[in-house]
PDB file of C-alpha atoms in Angstrom:
ATOM      1  CA  MET A  18     -17.117   5.961  -1.814  1.00 40.00           C
ATOM      2  CA  ALA A  19     -20.065   3.871  -2.947  1.00 40.00           C
ATOM      3  CA  GLN A  20     -22.747   3.144  -0.396  1.00 38.00           C
ATOM      4  CA  GLN A  21     -21.753   0.186   1.754  1.00 39.00           C
ATOM      5  CA  GLU A  22     -24.153  -2.615   2.582  1.00 40.00           C
ATOM      6  CA  ASP A  23     -24.180  -5.301   5.250  1.00 40.00           C
ATOM      7  CA  MET A  24     -22.751  -8.424   3.668  1.00 38.00           C
ATOM      8  CA  THR A  25     -24.455 -11.140   5.707  1.00 35.00           C
ATOM      9  CA  SER A  26     -26.269 -11.393   9.005  1.00 33.00           C
ATOM     10  CA  ALA A  27     -22.855 -12.291  10.480  1.00 34.00           C
ATOM     11  CA  ILE A  28     -21.474  -8.868   9.561  1.00 31.00           C
ATOM     12  CA  LYS A  29     -23.118  -6.056  11.468  1.00 32.00           C
ATOM     13  CA  ASP A  30     -21.945  -2.701  12.755  1.00 36.00           C
ATOM     14  CA  GLY A  31     -20.278  -3.276  16.075  1.00 35.00           C
ATOM     15  CA  GLY A  32     -19.894  -7.007  15.403  1.00 35.00           C
ATOM     16  CA  SER A  33     -17.009  -9.117  14.175  1.00 35.00           C
ATOM     17  CA  PRO A  34     -16.887  -9.817  10.430  1.00 39.00           C
ATOM     18  CA  LEU A  35     -16.653 -13.562   9.943  1.00 38.00           C
ATOM     19  CA  ALA A  36     -15.610 -16.556  12.000  1.00 37.00           C
ATOM     20  CA  PRO A  37     -11.801 -16.636  12.341  1.00 41.00           C
ATOM     21  CA  LYS A  38      -9.981 -18.514   9.627  1.00 44.00           C
ATOM     22  CA  THR A  39      -6.472 -19.882   9.494  1.00 49.00           C
ATOM     23  CA  ASP A  40      -3.649 -19.846   6.947  1.00 76.00           C
ATOM     24  CA  LEU A  41      -5.157 -16.964   5.025  1.00 86.00           C
ATOM     25  CA  PRO A  42      -3.174 -14.464   2.938  1.00 93.00           C
ATOM     26  CA  LEU A  43      -2.816 -11.025   4.490  1.00 96.00           C
ATOM     27  CA  LEU A  44      -4.372  -9.608   1.312  1.00 97.00           C
ATOM     28  CA  ASP A  45      -6.794 -11.532  -0.866  1.00 97.00           C
ATOM     29  CA  LEU A  46      -8.237  -9.671  -3.849  1.00 98.00           C
ATOM     30  CA  GLU A  47     -10.332 -11.740  -6.245  1.00 97.00           C
ATOM     31  CA  HIS A  48     -11.750 -10.819  -9.670  1.00 97.00           C
ATOM     32  CA  ALA A  49     -11.548  -7.088  -9.006  1.00 97.00           C
ATOM     33  CA  ARG A  50     -13.258  -4.765 -11.451  1.00 97.00           C
ATOM     34  CA  LYS A  51     -13.335  -0.970 -11.420  1.00 97.00           C
ATOM     35  CA  SER A  52     -14.572   1.557 -13.961  1.00 96.00           C
ATOM     36  CA  PHE A  53     -14.770   5.320 -14.071  1.00 95.00           C
ATOM     37  CA  GLU A  54     -17.757   6.070 -16.291  1.00 92.00           C
ATOM     38  CA  ASP A  55     -16.978   4.245 -19.552  1.00 91.00           C
ATOM     39  CA  ASN A  56     -13.301   3.659 -18.733  1.00 93.00           C
ATOM     40  CA  GLU A  57     -12.751   0.140 -17.384  1.00 95.00           C
ATOM     41  CA  VAL A  58      -9.551   0.532 -15.342  1.00 96.00           C
ATOM     42  CA  LEU A  59      -9.385  -2.857 -13.586  1.00 97.00           C
ATOM     43  CA  LYS A  60     -10.478  -5.949 -15.492  1.00 97.00           C
ATOM     44  CA  ASP A  61     -10.742  -9.120 -13.397  1.00 95.00           C
ATOM     45  CA  ILE A  62      -7.642  -8.630 -11.222  1.00 97.00           C
ATOM     46  CA  SER A  63      -6.745 -11.240  -8.581  1.00 97.00           C
ATOM     47  CA  ILE A  64      -3.789 -10.867  -6.182  1.00 97.00           C
ATOM     48  CA  GLN A  65      -2.888 -12.648  -2.964  1.00 97.00           C
ATOM     49  CA  VAL A  66      -0.071 -11.510  -0.656  1.00 97.00           C
ATOM     50  CA  GLY A  67       1.276 -13.724   2.121  1.00 96.00           C
ATOM     51  CA  GLN A  68       2.945 -12.929   5.424  1.00 95.00           C
ATOM     52  CA  GLY A  69       6.392 -11.365   4.968  1.00 95.00           C
ATOM     53  CA  GLU A  70       6.083 -11.162   1.169  1.00 97.00           C
ATOM     54  CA  VAL A  71       7.194  -8.131  -0.839  1.00 97.00           C
ATOM     55  CA  VAL A  72       5.220  -7.686  -4.061  1.00 98.00           C
ATOM     56  CA  ALA A  73       6.174  -5.012  -6.604  1.00 97.00           C
ATOM     57  CA  ILE A  74       3.597  -3.862  -9.137  1.00 97.00           C
ATOM     58  CA  ILE A  75       5.069  -2.441 -12.335  1.00 97.00           C
ATOM     59  CA  GLY A  76       3.706  -1.308 -15.656  1.00 95.00           C
ATOM     60  CA  PRO A  77       3.126   1.729 -17.869  1.00 94.00           C
ATOM     61  CA  SER A  78       1.306   4.811 -16.653  1.00 90.00           C
ATOM     62  CA  GLY A  79      -2.445   4.440 -16.993  1.00 90.00           C
ATOM     63  CA  GLY A  80      -2.273   0.671 -16.647  1.00 92.00           C
ATOM     64  CA  GLY A  81      -4.352   0.580 -13.457  1.00 95.00           C
ATOM     65  CA  LYS A  82      -1.621   0.233 -10.797  1.00 95.00           C
ATOM     66  CA  SER A  83      -2.587   3.178  -8.617  1.00 94.00           C
ATOM     67  CA  THR A  84      -6.298   2.428  -8.947  1.00 96.00           C
ATOM     68  CA  LEU A  85      -5.580  -1.111  -7.782  1.00 97.00           C
ATOM     69  CA  LEU A  86      -3.802   0.252  -4.711  1.00 96.00           C
ATOM     70  CA  ARG A  87      -6.592   2.741  -4.018  1.00 96.00           C
ATOM     71  CA  CYS A  88      -9.152  -0.058  -4.110  1.00 97.00           C
ATOM     72  CA  CYS A  89      -7.058  -2.225  -1.805  1.00 97.00           C
ATOM     73  CA  THR A  90      -6.735   0.638   0.680  1.00 96.00           C
ATOM     74  CA  LEU A  91     -10.430   1.591   0.560  1.00 97.00           C
ATOM     75  CA  LEU A  92      -9.881   4.975  -1.076  1.00 96.00           C
ATOM     76  CA  GLU A  93     -11.997   3.652  -3.947  1.00 96.00           C
ATOM     77  CA  THR A  94     -14.638   0.945  -3.976  1.00 96.00           C
ATOM     78  CA  LEU A  95     -14.667  -1.996  -6.327  1.00 98.00           C
ATOM     79  CA  ASP A  96     -17.478  -2.409  -8.824  1.00 97.00           C
ATOM     80  CA  GLY A  97     -17.104  -6.175  -8.717  1.00 97.00           C
ATOM     81  CA  GLY A  98     -14.990  -8.778  -6.968  1.00 97.00           C
ATOM     82  CA  SER A  99     -14.043  -9.499  -3.380  1.00 97.00           C
ATOM     83  CA  LEU A 100     -11.467  -8.125  -0.936  1.00 98.00           C
ATOM     84  CA  ALA A 101     -10.232  -9.519   2.386  1.00 97.00           C
ATOM     85  CA  PHE A 102      -7.476  -8.743   4.859  1.00 97.00           C
ATOM     86  CA  GLY A 103      -6.810 -12.007   6.645  1.00 94.00           C
ATOM     87  CA  ASP A 104     -10.089 -13.049   8.251  1.00 93.00           C
ATOM     88  CA  VAL A 105     -11.694  -9.635   7.725  1.00 96.00           C
ATOM     89  CA  GLN A 106     -13.935  -9.972   4.677  1.00 97.00           C
ATOM     90  CA  VAL A 107     -14.202  -6.396   3.423  1.00 97.00           C
ATOM     91  CA  ALA A 108     -16.175  -6.964   0.234  1.00 97.00           C
ATOM     92  CA  THR A 109     -17.783  -9.966  -1.364  1.00 97.00           C
ATOM     93  CA  ASP A 110     -19.025 -10.454  -4.903  1.00 96.00           C
ATOM     94  CA  ARG A 111     -22.765 -10.833  -5.331  1.00 95.00           C
ATOM     95  CA  ASP A 112     -23.945 -11.455  -8.861  1.00 92.00           C
ATOM     96  CA  GLY A 113     -21.000  -9.508 -10.274  1.00 90.00           C
ATOM     97  CA  ARG A 114     -21.286  -6.598  -7.832  1.00 95.00           C
ATOM     98  CA  ALA A 115     -18.920  -5.891  -4.924  1.00 97.00           C
ATOM     99  CA  VAL A 116     -20.895  -5.543  -1.687  1.00 97.00           C
ATOM    100  CA  TYR A 117     -19.045  -3.992   1.242  1.00 97.00           C
ATOM    101  CA  GLY A 118     -19.410  -4.645   4.930  1.00 95.00           C
ATOM    102  CA  GLY A 119     -20.601  -2.034   7.381  1.00 94.00           C
ATOM    103  CA  LYS A 120     -18.673   0.557   9.344  1.00 93.00           C
ATOM    104  CA  ALA A 121     -17.295  -1.917  11.885  1.00 95.00           C
ATOM    105  CA  VAL A 122     -15.833  -4.027   9.090  1.00 96.00           C
ATOM    106  CA  MET A 123     -14.221  -0.974   7.525  1.00 95.00           C
ATOM    107  CA  ARG A 124     -12.692   0.020  10.862  1.00 93.00           C
ATOM    108  CA  GLN A 125     -11.267  -3.454  11.308  1.00 94.00           C
ATOM    109  CA  ALA A 126      -9.895  -3.558   7.776  1.00 95.00           C
ATOM    110  CA  LYS A 127      -8.105  -0.223   8.169  1.00 94.00           C
ATOM    111  CA  GLN A 128      -6.219  -1.566  11.168  1.00 92.00           C
ATOM    112  CA  HIS A 129      -4.567  -4.152   8.928  1.00 95.00           C
ATOM    113  CA  PHE A 130      -2.761  -1.821   6.513  1.00 96.00           C
ATOM    114  CA  GLY A 131      -0.755   1.364   6.190  1.00 95.00           C
ATOM    115  CA  LEU A 132      -0.392   3.495   3.059  1.00 95.00           C
ATOM    116  CA  VAL A 133       2.492   5.682   1.877  1.00 95.00           C
ATOM    117  CA  PHE A 134       1.578   8.179  -0.856  1.00 90.00           C
ATOM    118  CA  GLN A 135       3.882   9.469  -3.569  1.00 88.00           C
ATOM    119  CA  ASN A 136       3.392  13.091  -2.440  1.00 89.00           C
ATOM    120  CA  PHE A 137       3.878  12.445   1.315  1.00 90.00           C
ATOM    121  CA  ASN A 138       0.467  13.878   2.400  1.00 91.00           C
ATOM    122  CA  LEU A 139       1.864  15.155   5.707  1.00 95.00           C
ATOM    123  CA  PHE A 140       0.011  17.771   7.724  1.00 95.00           C
ATOM    124  CA  PRO A 141       2.023  20.918   6.856  1.00 96.00           C
ATOM    125  CA  HIS A 142       1.456  22.653  10.206  1.00 96.00           C
ATOM    126  CA  TYR A 143       2.292  19.583  12.337  1.00 97.00           C
ATOM    127  CA  THR A 144       5.813  18.707  13.454  1.00 97.00           C
ATOM    128  CA  ALA A 145       7.329  15.413  12.290  1.00 97.00           C
ATOM    129  CA  LEU A 146       6.607  13.974  15.733  1.00 98.00           C
ATOM    130  CA  ARG A 147       2.971  15.037  15.674  1.00 97.00           C
ATOM    131  CA  ASN A 148       2.485  13.780  12.108  1.00 97.00           C
ATOM    132  CA  VAL A 149       3.498  10.309  13.293  1.00 97.00           C
ATOM    133  CA  ALA A 150       1.790  10.349  16.697  1.00 97.00           C
ATOM    134  CA  ASP A 151      -1.482  12.048  15.793  1.00 96.00           C
ATOM    135  CA  SER A 152      -3.410   9.026  14.530  1.00 92.00           C
ATOM    136  CA  LEU A 153      -2.264   6.958  17.498  1.00 95.00           C
ATOM    137  CA  ILE A 154      -3.801   9.551  19.814  1.00 95.00           C
ATOM    138  CA  SER A 155      -6.929  10.479  17.849  1.00 93.00           C
ATOM    139  CA  VAL A 156      -7.831   7.117  16.290  1.00 90.00           C
ATOM    140  CA  GLN A 157      -6.314   4.469  18.539  1.00 90.00           C
ATOM    141  CA  LYS A 158      -6.821   6.536  21.717  1.00 93.00           C
ATOM    142  CA  MET A 159      -3.263   5.845  22.840  1.00 95.00           C
ATOM    143  CA  PRO A 160      -2.052   8.047  25.727  1.00 96.00           C
ATOM    144  CA  LYS A 161      -0.112  11.019  24.378  1.00 96.00           C
ATOM    145  CA  ALA A 162       3.136  10.146  26.152  1.00 97.00           C
ATOM    146  CA  GLN A 163       3.049   6.585  24.804  1.00 97.00           C
ATOM    147  CA  ALA A 164       2.196   7.788  21.287  1.00 97.00           C
ATOM    148  CA  ASN A 165       5.047  10.287  21.325  1.00 97.00           C
ATOM    149  CA  GLU A 166       7.451   7.596  22.512  1.00 97.00           C
ATOM    150  CA  ARG A 167       6.357   5.321  19.667  1.00 97.00           C
ATOM    151  CA  ALA A 168       6.737   8.213  17.201  1.00 97.00           C
ATOM    152  CA  ARG A 169      10.257   9.021  18.436  1.00 97.00           C
ATOM    153  CA  GLU A 170      11.290   5.377  18.097  1.00 97.00           C
ATOM    154  CA  LEU A 171      10.033   5.236  14.513  1.00 97.00           C
ATOM    155  CA  LEU A 172      11.604   8.552  13.511  1.00 97.00           C
ATOM    156  CA  ASP A 173      14.897   7.301  14.915  1.00 96.00           C
ATOM    157  CA  LYS A 174      14.451   4.088  12.898  1.00 95.00           C
ATOM    158  CA  MET A 175      13.954   6.241   9.801  1.00 95.00           C
ATOM    159  CA  GLY A 176      17.225   8.114  10.495  1.00 94.00           C
ATOM    160  CA  LEU A 177      15.390  11.249  11.627  1.00 96.00           C
ATOM    161  CA  ALA A 178      16.515  11.563  15.246  1.00 95.00           C
ATOM    162  CA  GLY A 179      16.762  15.262  16.055  1.00 95.00           C
ATOM    163  CA  LYS A 180      14.155  16.196  13.402  1.00 96.00           C
ATOM    164  CA  GLU A 181      11.117  15.572  15.631  1.00 97.00           C
ATOM    165  CA  ASP A 182      10.214  19.243  16.071  1.00 97.00           C
ATOM    166  CA  MET A 183      10.654  20.250  12.436  1.00 97.00           C
ATOM    167  CA  VAL A 184       7.658  20.900  10.180  1.00 97.00           C
ATOM    168  CA  PRO A 185       7.504  19.391   6.681  1.00 96.00           C
ATOM    169  CA  CYS A 186       8.585  22.555   4.842  1.00 96.00           C
ATOM    170  CA  ASP A 187      11.880  22.447   6.768  1.00 96.00           C
ATOM    171  CA  LEU A 188      12.581  18.857   5.716  1.00 96.00           C
ATOM    172  CA  SER A 189      13.883  17.545   2.397  1.00 94.00           C
ATOM    173  CA  GLY A 190      11.575  15.486   0.213  1.00 94.00           C
ATOM    174  CA  GLY A 191      13.346  12.303   1.262  1.00 94.00           C
ATOM    175  CA  GLN A 192      12.984  13.212   4.919  1.00 95.00           C
ATOM    176  CA  GLN A 193       9.289  13.979   4.437  1.00 96.00           C
ATOM    177  CA  GLN A 194       8.742  10.612   2.826  1.00 95.00           C
ATOM    178  CA  ARG A 195      10.536   8.898   5.692  1.00 96.00           C
ATOM    179  CA  VAL A 196       8.222  10.709   8.130  1.00 97.00           C
ATOM    180  CA  ALA A 197       5.316   9.401   6.034  1.00 96.00           C
ATOM    181  CA  ILE A 198       6.681   5.847   6.280  1.00 97.00           C
ATOM    182  CA  ALA A 199       7.042   6.229  10.052  1.00 97.00           C
ATOM    183  CA  ARG A 200       3.430   7.433  10.208  1.00 96.00           C
ATOM    184  CA  ALA A 201       2.242   4.412   8.221  1.00 96.00           C
ATOM    185  CA  LEU A 202       4.182   2.070  10.517  1.00 96.00           C
ATOM    186  CA  ALA A 203       2.967   3.681  13.742  1.00 96.00           C
ATOM    187  CA  PRO A 204      -0.194   1.560  14.231  1.00 95.00           C
ATOM    188  CA  SER A 205       1.823  -1.657  13.568  1.00 94.00           C
ATOM    189  CA  PRO A 206      -0.104  -2.696  10.424  1.00 96.00           C
ATOM    190  CA  ASP A 207       0.141  -6.178   8.944  1.00 96.00           C
ATOM    191  CA  ILE A 208       0.855  -4.853   5.456  1.00 97.00           C
ATOM    192  CA  LEU A 209       2.228  -1.617   3.976  1.00 97.00           C
ATOM    193  CA  PHE A 210       1.179  -0.246   0.596  1.00 97.00           C
ATOM    194  CA  PHE A 211       3.437   2.176  -1.282  1.00 96.00           C
ATOM    195  CA  ASP A 212       2.148   4.159  -4.261  1.00 94.00           C
ATOM    196  CA  GLU A 213       5.284   5.130  -6.223  1.00 93.00           C
ATOM    197  CA  PRO A 214       7.011   6.376  -3.047  1.00 93.00           C
ATOM    198  CA  THR A 215       9.981   7.892  -4.894  1.00 91.00           C
ATOM    199  CA  SER A 216       8.309   9.470  -7.928  1.00 89.00           C
ATOM    200  CA  ALA A 217       8.384  12.980  -6.388  1.00 85.00           C
ATOM    201  CA  LEU A 218      12.077  12.739  -5.412  1.00 90.00           C
ATOM    202  CA  ASP A 219      15.357  13.415  -7.153  1.00 90.00           C
ATOM    203  CA  PRO A 220      17.783  10.477  -7.557  1.00 88.00           C
ATOM    204  CA  GLU A 221      19.781  11.159  -4.376  1.00 87.00           C
ATOM    205  CA  LEU A 222      16.680  11.434  -2.202  1.00 90.00           C
ATOM    206  CA  THR A 223      15.202   8.406  -3.953  1.00 91.00           C
ATOM    207  CA  GLN A 224      18.055   6.289  -2.645  1.00 91.00           C
ATOM    208  CA  GLU A 225      17.376   7.495   0.928  1.00 91.00           C
ATOM    209  CA  VAL A 226      13.819   6.213   0.766  1.00 93.00           C
ATOM    210  CA  LEU A 227      14.685   2.983  -1.047  1.00 94.00           C
ATOM    211  CA  ARG A 228      17.231   2.166   1.676  1.00 94.00           C
ATOM    212  CA  VAL A 229      14.491   2.442   4.284  1.00 95.00           C
ATOM    213  CA  ILE A 230      12.212   0.126   2.290  1.00 96.00           C
ATOM    214  CA  ARG A 231      15.082  -2.334   1.812  1.00 95.00           C
ATOM    215  CA  ASP A 232      15.562  -2.383   5.585  1.00 96.00           C
ATOM    216  CA  LEU A 233      11.863  -3.063   6.109  1.00 96.00           C
ATOM    217  CA  ALA A 234      12.033  -5.935   3.608  1.00 96.00           C
ATOM    218  CA  ALA A 235      15.005  -7.362   5.517  1.00 95.00           C
ATOM    219  CA  GLU A 236      12.816  -7.293   8.634  1.00 95.00           C
ATOM    220  CA  HIS A 237      10.147  -9.284   6.713  1.00 95.00           C
ATOM    221  CA  MET A 238       7.600  -6.482   6.611  1.00 96.00           C
ATOM    222  CA  THR A 239       4.800  -7.424   4.220  1.00 97.00           C
ATOM    223  CA  MET A 240       4.655  -4.807   1.454  1.00 97.00           C
ATOM    224  CA  VAL A 241       2.941  -4.063  -1.856  1.00 98.00           C
ATOM    225  CA  ILE A 242       4.889  -1.448  -3.801  1.00 97.00           C
ATOM    226  CA  VAL A 243       3.854   0.289  -7.009  1.00 96.00           C
ATOM    227  CA  THR A 244       7.161   1.408  -8.467  1.00 94.00           C
ATOM    228  CA  HIS A 245       9.081   2.374 -11.588  1.00 92.00           C
ATOM    229  CA  GLU A 246      12.407   1.495  -9.921  1.00 92.00           C
ATOM    230  CA  MET A 247      13.168  -1.731 -11.779  1.00 93.00           C
ATOM    231  CA  GLY A 248      16.534  -2.423 -10.148  1.00 92.00           C
ATOM    232  CA  PHE A 249      14.970  -1.987  -6.734  1.00 93.00           C
ATOM    233  CA  ALA A 250      12.073  -4.279  -7.645  1.00 94.00           C
ATOM    234  CA  HIS A 251      14.526  -6.891  -8.935  1.00 94.00           C
ATOM    235  CA  ASP A 252      16.600  -6.853  -5.749  1.00 93.00           C
ATOM    236  CA  VAL A 253      13.955  -6.408  -3.035  1.00 94.00           C
ATOM    237  CA  ALA A 254      10.667  -7.904  -4.223  1.00 96.00           C
ATOM    238  CA  ASP A 255       9.853 -11.575  -3.866  1.00 96.00           C
ATOM    239  CA  ARG A 256       7.313 -11.353  -6.661  1.00 97.00           C
ATOM    240  CA  ILE A 257       6.554  -8.861  -9.419  1.00 97.00           C
ATOM    241  CA  VAL A 258       3.182  -8.204 -11.036  1.00 97.00           C
ATOM    242  CA  PHE A 259       3.254  -6.528 -14.456  1.00 97.00           C
ATOM    243  CA  MET A 260       0.017  -4.698 -15.259  1.00 97.00           C
ATOM    244  CA  ASP A 261      -1.084  -3.073 -18.490  1.00 96.00           C
ATOM    245  CA  GLU A 262      -4.490  -1.869 -19.685  1.00 95.00           C
ATOM    246  CA  GLY A 263      -6.188  -3.025 -16.510  1.00 95.00           C
ATOM    247  CA  VAL A 264      -5.060  -6.653 -16.547  1.00 97.00           C
ATOM    248  CA  ILE A 265      -2.204  -8.655 -15.085  1.00 97.00           C
ATOM    249  CA  VAL A 266      -0.096  -9.476 -18.117  1.00 97.00           C
ATOM    250  CA  GLU A 267       2.513 -11.498 -16.237  1.00 97.00           C
ATOM    251  CA  GLU A 268       3.613 -12.201 -12.680  1.00 97.00           C
ATOM    252  CA  GLY A 269       6.352 -14.277 -11.154  1.00 96.00           C
ATOM    253  CA  ALA A 270       9.523 -14.377  -9.119  1.00 96.00           C
ATOM    254  CA  ALA A 271      11.162 -10.950  -9.248  1.00 95.00           C
ATOM    255  CA  ALA A 272      14.535 -11.903 -10.693  1.00 92.00           C
ATOM    256  CA  HIS A 273      12.992 -14.139 -13.344  1.00 94.00           C
ATOM    257  CA  LEU A 274      10.402 -11.615 -14.478  1.00 95.00           C
ATOM    258  CA  ILE A 275      12.934  -8.803 -14.772  1.00 94.00           C
ATOM    259  CA  ASP A 276      15.758 -10.859 -16.299  1.00 93.00           C
ATOM    260  CA  ASP A 277      13.800 -13.284 -18.466  1.00 93.00           C
ATOM    261  CA  PRO A 278      10.126 -12.334 -18.855  1.00 95.00           C
ATOM    262  CA  ASN A 279       7.867 -14.710 -20.728  1.00 94.00           C
ATOM    263  CA  ASN A 280       5.480 -12.197 -22.254  1.00 95.00           C
ATOM    264  CA  ALA A 281       6.405 -10.032 -25.230  1.00 96.00           C
ATOM    265  CA  ARG A 282       4.574  -7.041 -23.752  1.00 95.00           C
ATOM    266  CA  THR A 283       6.604  -7.356 -20.538  1.00 96.00           C
ATOM    267  CA  ARG A 284       9.828  -7.547 -22.536  1.00 94.00           C
ATOM    268  CA  ALA A 285       8.905  -4.434 -24.509  1.00 94.00           C
ATOM    269  CA  PHE A 286       8.112  -2.506 -21.323  1.00 95.00           C
ATOM    270  CA  LEU A 287      11.325  -3.517 -19.565  1.00 94.00           C
ATOM    271  CA  ALA A 288      13.375  -2.647 -22.640  1.00 91.00           C
ATOM    272  CA  THR A 289      12.550   1.018 -21.984  1.00 86.00           C
ATOM    273  CA  TYR A 290      14.383   0.919 -18.631  1.00 78.00           C
ATOM    274  CA  ASP A 291      18.086   0.976 -17.934  1.00 54.00           C
ATOM    275  CA  GLN A 292      18.662  -2.096 -15.797  1.00 47.00           C
ATOM    276  CA  GLU A 293      22.098  -1.036 -14.631  1.00 42.00           C
TER     277      GLU A 293
END
């Protein structure tokens, strides 16, 4: 990660980021740019996500979707642009360069989101229960009994009651991904990010995971989902963003963008998918 700098005198390690604001989006990304050497992957991307909104990001491989998610979740740093989670200003643009807040700002920002990876990223030697509870104990300093209770509740919610003591290698791919979703939900984040959560699963297991995400959407969980599941995006997302070659080509209401896209590039991309 690029070296982080204090953003203003109001943002210092151990201090609060900025004065509280109201009516802010949960995620506010403005004019984001990111390059890897000479490859410009994100080119002036702006996305806002409001409370309870489900946003699906679609597009061809190599279009910048996963890099966008990695920048939003602080796994990569922006070259330019600004990033905020509610009233936590994570990065601001100074003369075309993204300047990040200090360690206290990063800690605050990470409390606002959870991330579900496409390859689960569970600890292989931990039980399902410990995979979910561990961060609550080690990061949030929650008492072990309380953390385990929270973990059991979430595993039950994911349809995994009775699997608490199993390690990942004894679980199916769909079950592992549901453990990963429970882990992401454990700290009660404001927003969940999913990076192609079903790409490593066969069709039957894919449906297991999509059902869980549908249930979360019905509960008005705020989510940003990079996905190639067009039918799912059509039915569950409030809004779809179509990215290609590092830019947002088109965005709009999910049903409209899937059924009647305005842009020829969007139409050509969607024509490659079976919409049934």
